[in-house]
């Protein structure tokens, strides 16, 4: 009799576990479905917002600025710490002014990026001005290029402008987003005018492919890297790590290295100007990390001239400089200041 009861108890326990398992699967499925539905709704809404007039888009930006920074206080501590450490000589009033202008710039970037999801080619050309004749010269010389930039101006506009206005084949290096719907939305945005989007991990494989015309690799290189492999230098008064992959790419494929700055046009929201500098046309003849050091020198000068026009909300200095650096992580030759 005991055996029968134990058997019944075991069966009951197994049935209970099976029920809980099925219930768990159903809950997960509903959550996934809800996330997918919400994502579809949100990105459908973004596509509708992209058809707003520029005037109404910037009204939306003003509201976002008030709510994101004034009410929520998005990354206020990070922004203020970054500014204080980067400009120790500035007064509190000056830092507050930069912070305020950055907050406006940040939400402008959001609505501008949404607008560019449906903006015409003429609109893209109008919103970003500057002398790009050097790109035509390199194209006619059949020169392949790596085109470096920082997170200044609107880098989504810069990507669209590059694929639309450069004669080179445009290869944009990016980091895939974890959310598939977000990743697809940005993929659709960035490839509107024919750019080839390549994850950073696949760039070497991509550049080995045969091509019918010269190419330009577009890459933002001012994010926070792995501290154990980064090149370390002084940037904005702080020890700063830099991705070394740029030099590896440039040397392996002998790419001319250009740097582009995107400044905001004064008193014209949503308008930018590009200035292109040649860092080197012979990367294989340059000492290790000199390309990176030159890029940071130019970027630092540009930030000092228009300090609110950079991504201060990014945790750029979250990694600390290791005590013992390998030789390849340092600069053997100190460059003169620009």
mmCIF file of C-alpha atoms in Angstrom:
data_model
loop_
_atom_site.group_PDB
_atom_site.id
_atom_site.type_symbol
_atom_site.label_atom_id
_atom_site.label_comp_id
_atom_site.label_asym_id
_atom_site.label_seq_id
_atom_site.Cartn_x
_atom_site.Cartn_y
_atom_site.Cartn_z
ATOM 1 C CA UNK A 1 0.000 0.000 0.000
ATOM 2 C CA UNK A 2 2.886 2.321 0.809
ATOM 3 C CA UNK A 3 4.431 1.679 -2.595
ATOM 4 C CA UNK A 4 1.209 2.649 -4.333
ATOM 5 C CA UNK A 5 0.950 5.842 -2.355
ATOM 6 C CA UNK A 6 4.592 6.737 -3.093
ATOM 7 C CA UNK A 7 3.995 6.091 -6.773
ATOM 8 C CA UNK A 8 0.912 8.299 -6.731
ATOM 9 C CA UNK A 9 2.862 10.993 -4.916
ATOM 10 C CA UNK A 10 5.700 10.835 -7.484
ATOM 11 C CA UNK A 11 3.231 11.042 -10.365
ATOM 12 C CA UNK A 12 1.537 14.001 -8.726
ATOM 13 C CA UNK A 13 4.905 15.702 -8.230
ATOM 14 C CA UNK A 14 5.889 15.072 -11.865
ATOM 15 C CA UNK A 15 2.557 16.447 -13.076
ATOM 16 C CA UNK A 16 3.051 19.531 -10.935
ATOM 17 C CA UNK A 17 6.574 20.079 -12.317
ATOM 18 C CA UNK A 18 5.269 19.592 -15.873
ATOM 19 C CA UNK A 19 2.483 22.117 -15.236
ATOM 20 C CA UNK A 20 4.951 24.673 -13.841
ATOM 21 C CA UNK A 21 7.275 24.120 -16.830
ATOM 22 C CA UNK A 22 4.429 24.631 -19.339
ATOM 23 C CA UNK A 23 3.259 27.716 -17.441
ATOM 24 C CA UNK A 24 6.811 29.118 -17.447
ATOM 25 C CA UNK A 25 7.147 28.571 -21.212
ATOM 26 C CA UNK A 26 3.815 30.293 -21.845
ATOM 27 C CA UNK A 27 4.777 33.282 -19.689
ATOM 28 C CA UNK A 28 8.118 33.629 -21.510
ATOM 29 C CA UNK A 29 6.355 33.362 -24.881
ATOM 30 C CA UNK A 30 3.889 36.095 -23.875
ATOM 31 C CA UNK A 31 6.704 38.365 -22.681
ATOM 32 C CA UNK A 32 8.600 37.862 -25.950
ATOM 33 C CA UNK A 33 5.415 38.517 -27.945
ATOM 34 C CA UNK A 34 4.695 41.660 -25.914
ATOM 35 C CA UNK A 35 8.261 42.926 -26.398
ATOM 36 C CA UNK A 36 8.007 42.287 -30.133
ATOM 37 C CA UNK A 37 4.627 44.045 -30.313
ATOM 38 C CA UNK A 38 5.858 47.017 -28.279
ATOM 39 C CA UNK A 39 9.013 47.261 -30.425
ATOM 40 C CA UNK A 40 6.934 47.212 -33.597
ATOM 41 C CA UNK A 41 4.694 49.962 -32.224
ATOM 42 C CA UNK A 42 7.609 52.142 -31.080
ATOM 43 C CA UNK A 43 9.522 51.922 -34.343
ATOM 44 C CA UNK A 44 6.346 52.477 -36.331
ATOM 45 C CA UNK A 45 5.863 55.610 -34.219
ATOM 46 C CA UNK A 46 9.455 56.706 -34.914
ATOM 47 C CA UNK A 47 8.865 56.334 -38.632
ATOM 48 C CA UNK A 48 5.802 58.581 -38.309
ATOM 49 C CA UNK A 49 7.801 61.138 -36.314
ATOM 50 C CA UNK A 50 10.404 61.176 -39.101
ATOM 51 C CA UNK A 51 7.837 62.940 -41.310
ATOM 52 C CA UNK A 52 7.427 65.891 -38.938
ATOM 53 C CA UNK A 53 8.557 69.272 -40.197
ATOM 54 C CA UNK A 54 11.965 70.363 -38.919
ATOM 55 C CA UNK A 55 10.284 73.105 -36.890
ATOM 56 C CA UNK A 56 8.057 70.617 -35.069
ATOM 57 C CA UNK A 57 10.936 68.162 -34.732
ATOM 58 C CA UNK A 58 12.954 70.701 -32.775
ATOM 59 C CA UNK A 59 9.912 71.514 -30.644
ATOM 60 C CA UNK A 60 9.893 67.814 -29.783
ATOM 61 C CA UNK A 61 13.611 68.081 -29.014
ATOM 62 C CA UNK A 62 12.953 70.935 -26.575
ATOM 63 C CA UNK A 63 10.362 68.805 -24.780
ATOM 64 C CA UNK A 64 12.728 65.824 -24.664
ATOM 65 C CA UNK A 65 15.513 68.017 -23.301
ATOM 66 C CA UNK A 66 13.272 69.219 -20.473
ATOM 67 C CA UNK A 67 11.993 65.729 -19.630
ATOM 68 C CA UNK A 68 15.199 63.698 -20.121
ATOM 69 C CA UNK A 69 17.599 66.064 -18.380
ATOM 70 C CA UNK A 70 15.368 68.405 -16.357
ATOM 71 C CA UNK A 71 12.972 65.801 -14.919
ATOM 72 C CA UNK A 72 14.753 62.447 -15.163
ATOM 73 C CA UNK A 73 18.283 63.815 -14.833
ATOM 74 C CA UNK A 74 19.735 61.391 -17.389
ATOM 75 C CA UNK A 75 23.425 60.719 -16.626
ATOM 76 C CA UNK A 76 23.770 64.112 -14.974
ATOM 77 C CA UNK A 77 26.560 62.867 -12.713
ATOM 78 C CA UNK A 78 28.510 61.369 -15.648
ATOM 79 C CA UNK A 79 28.177 64.534 -17.738
ATOM 80 C CA UNK A 80 29.296 66.852 -14.949
ATOM 81 C CA UNK A 81 32.211 64.646 -13.917
ATOM 82 C CA UNK A 82 33.429 64.365 -17.521
ATOM 83 C CA UNK A 83 33.241 68.129 -18.021
ATOM 84 C CA UNK A 84 34.895 68.964 -14.705
ATOM 85 C CA UNK A 85 37.813 66.582 -15.321
ATOM 86 C CA UNK A 86 38.249 67.681 -18.943
ATOM 87 C CA UNK A 87 38.200 71.430 -18.256
ATOM 88 C CA UNK A 88 39.675 71.943 -14.763
ATOM 89 C CA UNK A 89 40.456 75.574 -15.602
ATOM 90 C CA UNK A 90 36.821 76.536 -16.304
ATOM 91 C CA UNK A 91 34.501 78.091 -13.737
ATOM 92 C CA UNK A 92 31.271 76.462 -12.543
ATOM 93 C CA UNK A 93 29.300 78.969 -14.610
ATOM 94 C CA UNK A 94 31.233 78.040 -17.765
ATOM 95 C CA UNK A 95 30.776 74.314 -17.122
ATOM 96 C CA UNK A 96 27.046 74.800 -16.502
ATOM 97 C CA UNK A 97 26.755 76.641 -19.820
ATOM 98 C CA UNK A 98 28.510 73.800 -21.671
ATOM 99 C CA UNK A 99 26.283 71.248 -19.925
ATOM 100 C CA UNK A 100 23.110 73.125 -20.856
ATOM 101 C CA UNK A 101 24.143 73.436 -24.513
ATOM 102 C CA UNK A 102 25.165 69.779 -24.604
ATOM 103 C CA UNK A 103 21.741 68.679 -23.335
ATOM 104 C CA UNK A 104 20.069 70.614 -26.159
ATOM 105 C CA UNK A 105 22.544 69.146 -28.645
ATOM 106 C CA UNK A 106 21.901 65.612 -27.351
ATOM 107 C CA UNK A 107 18.132 65.690 -27.833
ATOM 108 C CA UNK A 108 18.601 67.464 -31.168
ATOM 109 C CA UNK A 109 20.681 64.443 -32.205
ATOM 110 C CA UNK A 110 17.794 62.144 -31.310
ATOM 111 C CA UNK A 111 15.162 63.945 -33.384
ATOM 112 C CA UNK A 112 17.597 64.619 -36.241
ATOM 113 C CA UNK A 113 18.455 60.925 -36.440
ATOM 114 C CA UNK A 114 14.758 60.046 -36.565
ATOM 115 C CA UNK A 115 14.233 62.664 -39.282
ATOM 116 C CA UNK A 116 17.086 61.268 -41.377
ATOM 117 C CA UNK A 117 15.240 57.939 -41.496
ATOM 118 C CA UNK A 118 13.081 59.436 -44.259
ATOM 119 C CA UNK A 119 15.013 62.573 -45.307
ATOM 120 C CA UNK A 120 15.669 63.106 -49.006
ATOM 121 C CA UNK A 121 19.180 63.093 -50.516
ATOM 122 C CA UNK A 122 18.821 66.844 -51.057
ATOM 123 C CA UNK A 123 18.110 67.332 -47.354
ATOM 124 C CA UNK A 124 21.224 65.363 -46.365
ATOM 125 C CA UNK A 125 23.403 67.440 -48.713
ATOM 126 C CA UNK A 126 21.869 70.659 -47.402
ATOM 127 C CA UNK A 127 22.353 69.780 -43.727
ATOM 128 C CA UNK A 128 26.072 68.996 -44.015
ATOM 129 C CA UNK A 129 28.360 71.406 -45.863
ATOM 130 C CA UNK A 130 32.108 71.553 -46.390
ATOM 131 C CA UNK A 131 34.955 71.045 -48.842
ATOM 132 C CA UNK A 132 35.226 67.349 -49.760
ATOM 133 C CA UNK A 133 37.264 67.838 -52.950
ATOM 134 C CA UNK A 134 40.143 65.907 -51.372
ATOM 135 C CA UNK A 135 37.942 62.799 -51.541
ATOM 136 C CA UNK A 136 37.560 63.262 -55.305
ATOM 137 C CA UNK A 137 41.347 63.520 -55.640
ATOM 138 C CA UNK A 138 41.899 60.276 -53.748
ATOM 139 C CA UNK A 139 39.174 58.568 -55.765
ATOM 140 C CA UNK A 140 40.779 59.512 -59.085
ATOM 141 C CA UNK A 141 44.125 58.300 -57.695
ATOM 142 C CA UNK A 142 42.398 54.990 -56.808
ATOM 143 C CA UNK A 143 43.364 55.431 -53.166
ATOM 144 C CA UNK A 144 41.622 53.417 -50.462
ATOM 145 C CA UNK A 145 40.921 55.362 -47.271
ATOM 146 C CA UNK A 146 40.124 54.917 -43.612
ATOM 147 C CA UNK A 147 37.968 57.856 -42.553
ATOM 148 C CA UNK A 148 38.159 58.515 -38.808
ATOM 149 C CA UNK A 149 35.788 60.643 -36.795
ATOM 150 C CA UNK A 150 34.758 61.246 -33.199
ATOM 151 C CA UNK A 151 31.293 61.544 -31.719
ATOM 152 C CA UNK A 152 30.963 65.187 -32.740
ATOM 153 C CA UNK A 153 28.173 66.624 -34.810
ATOM 154 C CA UNK A 154 25.619 64.085 -35.970
ATOM 155 C CA UNK A 155 27.516 60.922 -36.899
ATOM 156 C CA UNK A 156 24.409 59.335 -38.437
ATOM 157 C CA UNK A 157 24.223 62.298 -40.818
ATOM 158 C CA UNK A 158 27.959 61.869 -41.450
ATOM 159 C CA UNK A 159 27.431 58.219 -42.415
ATOM 160 C CA UNK A 160 24.588 59.086 -44.792
ATOM 161 C CA UNK A 161 26.559 61.974 -46.285
ATOM 162 C CA UNK A 162 29.593 59.736 -46.861
ATOM 163 C CA UNK A 163 27.642 57.076 -48.738
ATOM 164 C CA UNK A 164 25.720 59.698 -50.709
ATOM 165 C CA UNK A 165 28.458 62.182 -51.638
ATOM 166 C CA UNK A 166 31.719 60.204 -51.775
ATOM 167 C CA UNK A 167 32.547 58.411 -55.007
ATOM 168 C CA UNK A 168 34.291 55.679 -53.034
ATOM 169 C CA UNK A 169 32.406 52.581 -51.965
ATOM 170 C CA UNK A 170 31.406 53.388 -48.387
ATOM 171 C CA UNK A 171 32.036 50.757 -45.691
ATOM 172 C CA UNK A 172 30.704 51.752 -42.263
ATOM 173 C CA UNK A 173 32.071 49.909 -39.230
ATOM 174 C CA UNK A 174 29.565 49.528 -36.393
ATOM 175 C CA UNK A 175 28.719 47.632 -33.233
ATOM 176 C CA UNK A 176 25.497 45.584 -33.558
ATOM 177 C CA UNK A 177 22.882 46.444 -30.930
ATOM 178 C CA UNK A 178 21.579 43.771 -28.573
ATOM 179 C CA UNK A 179 17.944 44.533 -29.345
ATOM 180 C CA UNK A 180 17.170 43.041 -32.807
ATOM 181 C CA UNK A 181 14.441 45.586 -33.603
ATOM 182 C CA UNK A 182 16.705 48.532 -32.730
ATOM 183 C CA UNK A 183 19.581 47.015 -34.666
ATOM 184 C CA UNK A 184 17.401 46.559 -37.757
ATOM 185 C CA UNK A 185 16.052 50.127 -37.526
ATOM 186 C CA UNK A 186 19.561 51.580 -37.495
ATOM 187 C CA UNK A 187 20.682 49.145 -40.191
ATOM 188 C CA UNK A 188 17.893 50.399 -42.460
ATOM 189 C CA UNK A 189 18.822 54.008 -41.661
ATOM 190 C CA UNK A 190 22.551 53.646 -42.296
ATOM 191 C CA UNK A 191 22.228 51.721 -45.558
ATOM 192 C CA UNK A 192 19.690 54.073 -47.184
ATOM 193 C CA UNK A 193 22.179 55.378 -49.747
ATOM 194 C CA UNK A 194 24.175 52.237 -50.402
ATOM 195 C CA UNK A 195 26.622 52.014 -47.487
ATOM 196 C CA UNK A 196 27.927 48.571 -46.560
ATOM 197 C CA UNK A 197 27.570 48.015 -42.802
ATOM 198 C CA UNK A 198 30.164 45.724 -41.261
ATOM 199 C CA UNK A 199 30.500 44.672 -37.594
ATOM 200 C CA UNK A 200 33.958 45.499 -36.215
ATOM 201 C CA UNK A 201 34.767 41.809 -35.762
ATOM 202 C CA UNK A 202 34.233 41.189 -39.502
ATOM 203 C CA UNK A 203 36.100 44.158 -40.976
ATOM 204 C CA UNK A 204 39.269 42.266 -41.932
ATOM 205 C CA UNK A 205 37.247 39.606 -43.737
ATOM 206 C CA UNK A 206 35.240 42.317 -45.532
ATOM 207 C CA UNK A 207 38.320 44.176 -46.779
ATOM 208 C CA UNK A 208 39.750 41.011 -48.300
ATOM 209 C CA UNK A 209 36.912 40.900 -50.826
ATOM 210 C CA UNK A 210 37.722 42.034 -54.397
ATOM 211 C CA UNK A 211 36.228 45.402 -55.344
ATOM 212 C CA UNK A 212 35.589 47.256 -58.587
ATOM 213 C CA UNK A 213 36.442 50.704 -57.220
ATOM 214 C CA UNK A 214 38.284 52.367 -54.316
ATOM 215 C CA UNK A 215 36.655 52.177 -50.900
ATOM 216 C CA UNK A 216 36.488 54.284 -47.750
ATOM 217 C CA UNK A 217 36.164 52.730 -44.289
ATOM 218 C CA UNK A 218 34.161 55.046 -42.001
ATOM 219 C CA UNK A 219 34.890 54.563 -38.311
ATOM 220 C CA UNK A 220 34.254 56.460 -35.050
ATOM 221 C CA UNK A 221 37.264 55.837 -32.846
ATOM 222 C CA UNK A 222 36.665 57.697 -29.580
ATOM 223 C CA UNK A 223 34.815 55.099 -27.514
ATOM 224 C CA UNK A 224 36.091 53.314 -24.403
ATOM 225 C CA UNK A 225 38.223 50.238 -25.300
ATOM 226 C CA UNK A 226 39.570 47.231 -23.409
ATOM 227 C CA UNK A 227 42.180 48.792 -21.069
ATOM 228 C CA UNK A 228 44.489 45.770 -21.332
ATOM 229 C CA UNK A 229 44.994 46.160 -25.089
ATOM 230 C CA UNK A 230 44.404 49.894 -25.621
ATOM 231 C CA UNK A 231 46.921 52.586 -26.479
ATOM 232 C CA UNK A 232 47.164 54.980 -23.520
ATOM 233 C CA UNK A 233 47.783 58.706 -23.749
ATOM 234 C CA UNK A 234 46.662 62.047 -22.313
ATOM 235 C CA UNK A 235 43.426 63.415 -23.757
ATOM 236 C CA UNK A 236 41.403 66.257 -22.251
ATOM 237 C CA UNK A 237 43.659 66.283 -19.163
ATOM 238 C CA UNK A 238 43.009 62.595 -18.445
ATOM 239 C CA UNK A 239 44.643 59.212 -19.000
ATOM 240 C CA UNK A 240 42.696 57.844 -21.945
ATOM 241 C CA UNK A 241 42.623 54.467 -23.674
ATOM 242 C CA UNK A 242 42.194 54.268 -27.457
ATOM 243 C CA UNK A 243 41.331 51.403 -29.805
ATOM 244 C CA UNK A 244 44.468 50.281 -31.639
ATOM 245 C CA UNK A 245 42.572 48.443 -34.375
ATOM 246 C CA UNK A 246 42.551 51.529 -36.615
ATOM 247 C CA UNK A 247 46.314 51.384 -37.113
ATOM 248 C CA UNK A 248 46.192 47.633 -37.681
ATOM 249 C CA UNK A 249 43.598 48.075 -40.434
ATOM 250 C CA UNK A 250 45.456 51.012 -42.012
ATOM 251 C CA UNK A 251 48.795 49.180 -42.084
ATOM 252 C CA UNK A 252 47.497 45.819 -43.247
ATOM 253 C CA UNK A 253 45.666 47.323 -46.244
ATOM 254 C CA UNK A 254 47.907 50.400 -46.674
ATOM 255 C CA UNK A 255 45.008 52.841 -46.299
ATOM 256 C CA UNK A 256 45.395 56.600 -46.355
ATOM 257 C CA UNK A 257 44.197 57.872 -42.971
ATOM 258 C CA UNK A 258 41.902 60.905 -42.877
ATOM 259 C CA UNK A 259 40.215 62.552 -39.926
ATOM 260 C CA UNK A 260 36.901 64.402 -40.248
ATOM 261 C CA UNK A 261 35.481 66.876 -37.763
ATOM 262 C CA UNK A 262 31.788 67.737 -37.779
ATOM 263 C CA UNK A 263 31.076 71.106 -36.179
ATOM 264 C CA UNK A 264 27.673 72.657 -35.557
ATOM 265 C CA UNK A 265 26.765 75.740 -37.587
ATOM 266 C CA UNK A 266 26.100 78.612 -35.178
ATOM 267 C CA UNK A 267 22.447 79.604 -34.711
ATOM 268 C CA UNK A 268 21.227 76.961 -37.191
ATOM 269 C CA UNK A 269 19.873 73.858 -35.501
ATOM 270 C CA UNK A 270 20.411 70.701 -37.488
ATOM 271 C CA UNK A 271 23.143 72.127 -39.739
ATOM 272 C CA UNK A 272 26.756 70.964 -39.659
ATOM 273 C CA UNK A 273 30.066 71.578 -41.390
ATOM 274 C CA UNK A 274 32.757 69.002 -42.148
ATOM 275 C CA UNK A 275 36.508 69.655 -42.137
ATOM 276 C CA UNK A 276 38.791 66.866 -43.398
ATOM 277 C CA UNK A 277 42.448 66.494 -42.338
ATOM 278 C CA UNK A 278 45.090 64.121 -43.701
ATOM 279 C CA UNK A 279 46.825 62.212 -40.902
ATOM 280 C CA UNK A 280 49.036 60.089 -43.150
ATOM 281 C CA UNK A 281 49.154 58.701 -46.670
ATOM 282 C CA UNK A 282 51.815 56.150 -45.674
ATOM 283 C CA UNK A 283 50.614 54.283 -42.570
ATOM 284 C CA UNK A 284 53.285 51.584 -42.873
ATOM 285 C CA UNK A 285 56.015 54.188 -42.440
ATOM 286 C CA UNK A 286 54.568 55.699 -39.251
ATOM 287 C CA UNK A 287 55.637 54.558 -35.781
ATOM 288 C CA UNK A 288 53.172 52.675 -33.587
ATOM 289 C CA UNK A 289 50.300 54.750 -32.162
ATOM 290 C CA UNK A 290 51.355 57.985 -33.904
ATOM 291 C CA UNK A 291 48.179 57.906 -36.021
ATOM 292 C CA UNK A 292 46.053 57.578 -32.890
ATOM 293 C CA UNK A 293 47.947 60.344 -31.092
ATOM 294 C CA UNK A 294 47.503 62.730 -34.033
ATOM 295 C CA UNK A 295 43.797 61.943 -34.221
ATOM 296 C CA UNK A 296 43.317 62.714 -30.528
ATOM 297 C CA UNK A 297 45.297 65.948 -30.798
ATOM 298 C CA UNK A 298 42.993 67.171 -33.574
ATOM 299 C CA UNK A 299 39.873 65.978 -31.761
ATOM 300 C CA UNK A 300 40.931 67.714 -28.550
ATOM 301 C CA UNK A 301 41.440 71.040 -30.354
ATOM 302 C CA UNK A 302 38.050 70.695 -32.022
ATOM 303 C CA UNK A 303 36.338 69.965 -28.697
ATOM 304 C CA UNK A 304 37.989 72.983 -27.082
ATOM 305 C CA UNK A 305 36.625 75.214 -29.864
ATOM 306 C CA UNK A 306 33.063 73.865 -29.557
ATOM 307 C CA UNK A 307 32.927 72.021 -26.224
ATOM 308 C CA UNK A 308 29.206 71.210 -26.087
ATOM 309 C CA UNK A 309 29.497 69.334 -29.383
ATOM 310 C CA UNK A 310 30.741 65.971 -28.074
ATOM 311 C CA UNK A 311 29.130 62.967 -26.403
ATOM 312 C CA UNK A 312 29.688 63.922 -22.757
ATOM 313 C CA UNK A 313 27.058 61.460 -21.524
ATOM 314 C CA UNK A 314 29.268 58.550 -22.603
ATOM 315 C CA UNK A 315 31.307 56.862 -19.843
ATOM 316 C CA UNK A 316 34.499 57.526 -21.774
ATOM 317 C CA UNK A 317 36.831 57.193 -18.790
ATOM 318 C CA UNK A 318 35.231 54.253 -16.987
ATOM 319 C CA UNK A 319 38.465 52.235 -17.368
ATOM 320 C CA UNK A 320 41.592 53.247 -15.503
ATOM 321 C CA UNK A 321 45.079 53.110 -16.952
ATOM 322 C CA UNK A 322 46.871 49.859 -15.968
ATOM 323 C CA UNK A 323 50.012 50.330 -13.893
ATOM 324 C CA UNK A 324 52.183 48.250 -16.222
ATOM 325 C CA UNK A 325 51.759 48.938 -19.929
ATOM 326 C CA UNK A 326 53.209 46.865 -22.748
ATOM 327 C CA UNK A 327 55.484 48.710 -25.224
ATOM 328 C CA UNK A 328 52.793 48.549 -27.930
ATOM 329 C CA UNK A 329 50.402 50.415 -25.597
ATOM 330 C CA UNK A 330 52.581 53.521 -25.384
ATOM 331 C CA UNK A 331 53.955 56.202 -27.675
ATOM 332 C CA UNK A 332 57.698 55.899 -28.229
ATOM 333 C CA UNK A 333 57.942 59.330 -29.858
ATOM 334 C CA UNK A 334 56.313 62.381 -28.297
ATOM 335 C CA UNK A 335 54.609 64.497 -30.947
ATOM 336 C CA UNK A 336 54.726 68.303 -30.936
ATOM 337 C CA UNK A 337 51.479 70.027 -30.002
ATOM 338 C CA UNK A 338 49.311 71.164 -32.902
#
